Amino acid sequence: GLVVGVLGPDGVGKSTVIDALQRELQPAFRRVAYRHLRPRLLRRGQAARSEVTNPHGTAKRGWAVSLAKLGLFVADAVLGDWLAIRPLKIQSSLVIFDRYPHDMLADPRRYGLSTPRWFNAAVLGLVPKPDLWLILDAPVAVIMARKQEITAESCATVRAGYLALAEALPNARIIDTAGGIEDSVGRACDAVLSALASRAARRAHT
C-alpha cells in the first residue's frame, strides 16, 4: 500500500485532484481510503471535507490550548498510524490524506496556533510521515480567481509557506495546477505511480 498526503492552499484544486486520484488509481490497489487531516482515532471531529469560507477566521489560541491541539494531533497520528493506517497498507490500500498535521507549519494562522514555528516543527517531527507528499501549487492570481476568502497578500504568504514546506519534507513533489484539471491529475497520478515503481525497484535490489 501507499500513504499520500495532499497539501496546498485553498483554491489550488486539492478536492478535484484527490477525487481523481481515488478514481484513476483504484485499479492499482485493493482499496482506496480517504482521511481528512489525521486518522481521527481520538476526538473524531470533522472527518469529511467541507467548504471553508473563512480559513483565517480562527481566533489565535493561547499557549496552553495550542499545546493541547498539537498534542492531540501527534497522539492521534501515532496511534492512528499503528491501529488504522498500517493495517490498510498491509492490505495493499492507497490511503489519501486531504491535508495532514504538517499543514500547520505552512499555514499556522488557519489553526490559530500561538506557539513558534520551530517548536511546532519539532513536535510534528514525532508524527509518522506519508510515503509521498503532493504539494499542489499555482500562481497567486490563479488561486485568487478560484477562491477569494483571503487577501492576495495572505494568499502569497500561505503559498510561500507550502513551497518552503515542500523543500523540507522528504519525498515531496510539487504539482503545478495552473495548467488545468487533466494536466494536474496526470502529474499527480504519475507521481504516485513513480513512487510505487521506485519502491519496487529498491526492494528488488535488497
GROMACS .gro file of C-alpha atoms in nm:
model
  206
    1GLY     CA    1   0.000   0.000   0.000
    2LEU     CA    2   0.088   0.365  -0.012
    3VAL     CA    3   0.008   0.670   0.203
    4VAL     CA    4  -0.015   1.001   0.019
    5GLY     CA    5  -0.052   1.341   0.183
    6VAL     CA    6  -0.205   1.612  -0.038
    7LEU     CA    7  -0.139   1.967   0.078
    8GLY     CA    8  -0.177   2.315  -0.065
    9PRO     CA    9  -0.361   2.645  -0.027
   10ASP     CA   10  -0.738   2.669  -0.057
   11GLY     CA   11  -0.829   2.716  -0.423
   12VAL     CA   12  -0.536   2.520  -0.560
   13GLY     CA   13  -0.751   2.220  -0.658
   14LYS     CA   14  -0.700   1.965  -0.378
   15SER     CA   15  -1.054   1.828  -0.382
   16THR     CA   16  -1.053   1.781  -0.760
   17VAL     CA   17  -0.713   1.610  -0.762
   18ILE     CA   18  -0.797   1.385  -0.466
   19ASP     CA   19  -1.126   1.275  -0.622
   20ALA     CA   20  -0.945   1.194  -0.947
   21LEU     CA   21  -0.666   1.005  -0.767
   22GLN     CA   22  -0.922   0.787  -0.591
   23ARG     CA   23  -1.095   0.716  -0.920
   24GLU     CA   24  -0.795   0.672  -1.151
   25LEU     CA   25  -0.569   0.474  -0.916
   26GLN     CA   26  -0.827   0.240  -0.768
   27PRO     CA   27  -0.735  -0.044  -1.010
   28ALA     CA   28  -0.374  -0.035  -0.886
   29PHE     CA   29  -0.474  -0.106  -0.523
   30ARG     CA   30  -0.705  -0.342  -0.338
   31ARG     CA   31  -0.890  -0.046  -0.191
   32VAL     CA   32  -0.870   0.330  -0.157
   33ALA     CA   33  -0.918   0.505   0.178
   34TYR     CA   34  -0.969   0.878   0.240
   35ARG     CA   35  -0.873   1.066   0.555
   36HIS     CA   36  -0.903   1.435   0.637
   37LEU     CA   37  -0.607   1.590   0.822
   38ARG     CA   38  -0.548   1.300   1.064
   39PRO     CA   39  -0.658   0.938   1.131
   40ARG     CA   40  -0.917   1.057   1.388
   41LEU     CA   41  -0.899   0.775   1.638
   42LEU     CA   42  -0.906   1.041   1.909
   43ARG     CA   43  -1.172   1.313   1.918
   44ARG     CA   44  -1.305   1.233   1.574
   45GLY     CA   45  -1.438   1.578   1.495
   46GLN     CA   46  -1.499   1.661   1.130
   47ALA     CA   47  -1.384   1.362   0.925
   48ALA     CA   48  -1.504   1.478   0.583
   49ARG     CA   49  -1.402   1.780   0.381
   50SER     CA   50  -1.622   2.087   0.392
   51GLU     CA   51  -1.636   2.426   0.228
   52VAL     CA   52  -1.422   2.670   0.427
   53THR     CA   53  -1.547   3.026   0.386
   54ASN     CA   54  -1.303   3.195   0.623
   55PRO     CA   55  -0.983   2.987   0.658
   56HIS     CA   56  -0.811   3.254   0.867
   57GLY     CA   57  -1.108   3.326   1.089
   58THR     CA   58  -0.987   3.107   1.376
   59ALA     CA   59  -0.901   3.314   1.682
   60LYS     CA   60  -0.542   3.287   1.795
   61ARG     CA   61  -0.518   3.035   2.078
   62GLY     CA   62  -0.307   3.072   2.390
   63TRP     CA   63  -0.004   2.854   2.461
   64ALA     CA   64  -0.196   2.600   2.667
   65VAL     CA   65  -0.463   2.544   2.403
   66SER     CA   66  -0.203   2.541   2.123
   67LEU     CA   67  -0.002   2.277   2.309
   68ALA     CA   68  -0.317   2.072   2.366
   69LYS     CA   69  -0.404   2.088   1.996
   70LEU     CA   70  -0.054   1.985   1.894
   71GLY     CA   71  -0.060   1.702   2.148
   72LEU     CA   72  -0.393   1.577   2.015
   73PHE     CA   73  -0.266   1.577   1.658
   74VAL     CA   74   0.055   1.394   1.747
   75ALA     CA   75  -0.115   1.133   1.967
   76ASP     CA   76  -0.386   1.071   1.709
   77ALA     CA   77  -0.135   1.045   1.425
   78VAL     CA   78   0.090   0.800   1.611
   79LEU     CA   79  -0.190   0.578   1.740
   80GLY     CA   80  -0.377   0.603   1.413
   81ASP     CA   81  -0.071   0.502   1.216
   82TRP     CA   82  -0.034   0.179   1.415
   83LEU     CA   83  -0.400   0.091   1.457
   84ALA     CA   84  -0.557   0.213   1.134
   85ILE     CA   85  -0.315   0.326   0.863
   86ARG     CA   86  -0.059   0.043   0.874
   87PRO     CA   87  -0.329  -0.226   0.859
   88LEU     CA   88  -0.462  -0.054   0.548
   89LYS     CA   89  -0.115  -0.054   0.394
   90ILE     CA   90  -0.073  -0.423   0.470
   91GLN     CA   91  -0.396  -0.476   0.276
   92SER     CA   92  -0.238  -0.301  -0.027
   93SER     CA   93  -0.453   0.010   0.012
   94LEU     CA   94  -0.398   0.359  -0.119
   95VAL     CA   95  -0.455   0.597   0.174
   96ILE     CA   96  -0.501   0.960   0.072
   97PHE     CA   97  -0.485   1.236   0.331
   98ASP     CA   98  -0.657   1.562   0.243
   99ARG     CA   99  -0.425   1.785   0.447
  100TYR     CA  100  -0.201   1.645   0.721
  101PRO     CA  101  -0.080   1.769   1.063
  102HIS     CA  102   0.220   1.930   0.890
  103ASP     CA  103  -0.032   2.163   0.728
  104MET     CA  104   0.003   2.367   1.047
  105LEU     CA  105   0.361   2.453   0.952
  106ALA     CA  106   0.262   2.603   0.617
  107ASP     CA  107  -0.047   2.789   0.733
  108PRO     CA  108  -0.038   2.828   1.115
  109ARG     CA  109  -0.292   3.111   1.104
  110ARG     CA  110  -0.555   2.864   0.982
  111TYR     CA  111  -0.519   2.668   1.307
  112GLY     CA  112  -0.483   2.966   1.540
  113LEU     CA  113  -0.155   2.848   1.689
  114SER     CA  114   0.047   3.086   1.905
  115THR     CA  115   0.343   2.850   1.951
  116PRO     CA  116   0.650   2.934   1.736
  117ARG     CA  117   0.706   2.750   1.411
  118TRP     CA  118   1.034   2.589   1.523
  119PHE     CA  119   0.853   2.439   1.822
  120ASN     CA  120   0.565   2.315   1.605
  121ALA     CA  121   0.813   2.160   1.363
  122ALA     CA  122   0.993   1.981   1.646
  123VAL     CA  123   0.668   1.841   1.788
  124LEU     CA  124   0.536   1.736   1.447
  125GLY     CA  125   0.865   1.555   1.388
  126LEU     CA  126   0.712   1.280   1.604
  127VAL     CA  127   0.430   1.227   1.353
  128PRO     CA  128   0.470   0.935   1.107
  129LYS     CA  129   0.507   1.075   0.757
  130PRO     CA  130   0.328   0.968   0.438
  131ASP     CA  131   0.522   0.774   0.176
  132LEU     CA  132   0.463   1.059  -0.068
  133TRP     CA  133   0.372   1.425  -0.033
  134LEU     CA  134   0.189   1.603  -0.312
  135ILE     CA  135   0.215   1.979  -0.263
  136LEU     CA  136  -0.029   2.145  -0.501
  137ASP     CA  137   0.073   2.490  -0.621
  138ALA     CA  138  -0.048   2.765  -0.854
  139PRO     CA  139   0.027   3.136  -0.902
  140VAL     CA  140  -0.150   3.370  -0.663
  141ALA     CA  141  -0.360   3.515  -0.945
  142VAL     CA  142  -0.490   3.167  -1.033
  143ILE     CA  143  -0.568   3.082  -0.672
  144MET     CA  144  -0.745   3.413  -0.614
  145ALA     CA  145  -0.959   3.359  -0.924
  146ARG     CA  146  -1.085   3.034  -0.768
  147LYS     CA  147  -1.102   3.139  -0.402
  148GLN     CA  148  -1.134   3.492  -0.270
  149GLU     CA  149  -1.179   3.425   0.101
  150ILE     CA  150  -0.840   3.577   0.188
  151THR     CA  151  -0.641   3.871   0.056
  152ALA     CA  152  -0.381   3.838  -0.218
  153GLU     CA  153  -0.111   3.920   0.038
  154SER     CA  154  -0.225   3.642   0.272
  155CYS     CA  155  -0.251   3.404  -0.025
  156ALA     CA  156   0.109   3.480  -0.124
  157THR     CA  157   0.225   3.417   0.233
  158VAL     CA  158   0.041   3.086   0.255
  159ARG     CA  159   0.169   2.976  -0.086
  160ALA     CA  160   0.527   3.055   0.019
  161GLY     CA  161   0.470   2.851   0.335
  162TYR     CA  162   0.371   2.542   0.136
  163LEU     CA  163   0.662   2.579  -0.106
  164ALA     CA  164   0.903   2.607   0.187
  165LEU     CA  165   0.743   2.301   0.344
  166ALA     CA  166   0.790   2.109   0.019
  167GLU     CA  167   1.162   2.185   0.035
  168ALA     CA  168   1.185   2.049   0.389
  169LEU     CA  169   0.976   1.734   0.352
  170PRO     CA  170   1.122   1.408   0.224
  171ASN     CA  171   0.956   1.253  -0.082
  172ALA     CA  172   0.766   1.572  -0.167
  173ARG     CA  173   0.652   1.652  -0.521
  174ILE     CA  174   0.521   1.993  -0.624
  175ILE     CA  175   0.225   1.966  -0.861
  176ASP     CA  176   0.153   2.280  -1.063
  177THR     CA  177  -0.226   2.300  -1.103
  178ALA     CA  178  -0.234   2.614  -1.317
  179GLY     CA  179  -0.245   2.408  -1.638
  180GLY     CA  180  -0.593   2.271  -1.583
  181ILE     CA  181  -0.759   1.966  -1.432
  182GLU     CA  182  -0.637   1.700  -1.676
  183ASP     CA  183  -0.276   1.815  -1.654
  184SER     CA  184  -0.286   1.838  -1.273
  185VAL     CA  185  -0.442   1.493  -1.236
  186GLY     CA  186  -0.194   1.343  -1.480
  187ARG     CA  187   0.102   1.485  -1.289
  188ALA     CA  188  -0.038   1.365  -0.957
  189CYS     CA  189  -0.107   1.013  -1.086
  190ASP     CA  190   0.240   0.995  -1.240
  191ALA     CA  191   0.394   1.095  -0.906
  192VAL     CA  192   0.209   0.816  -0.722
  193LEU     CA  193   0.293   0.552  -0.982
  194SER     CA  194   0.656   0.669  -0.987
  195ALA     CA  195   0.673   0.629  -0.607
  196LEU     CA  196   0.540   0.275  -0.639
  197ALA     CA  197   0.791   0.191  -0.914
  198SER     CA  198   1.083   0.336  -0.714
  199ARG     CA  199   0.988   0.133  -0.408
  200ALA     CA  200   0.957  -0.185  -0.614
  201ALA     CA  201   1.299  -0.120  -0.766
  202ARG     CA  202   1.456  -0.071  -0.422
  203ARG     CA  203   1.304  -0.393  -0.295
  204ALA     CA  204   1.428  -0.582  -0.599
  205HIS     CA  205   1.784  -0.486  -0.513
  206THR     CA  206   1.765  -0.588  -0.146
   0.00000   0.00000   0.00000
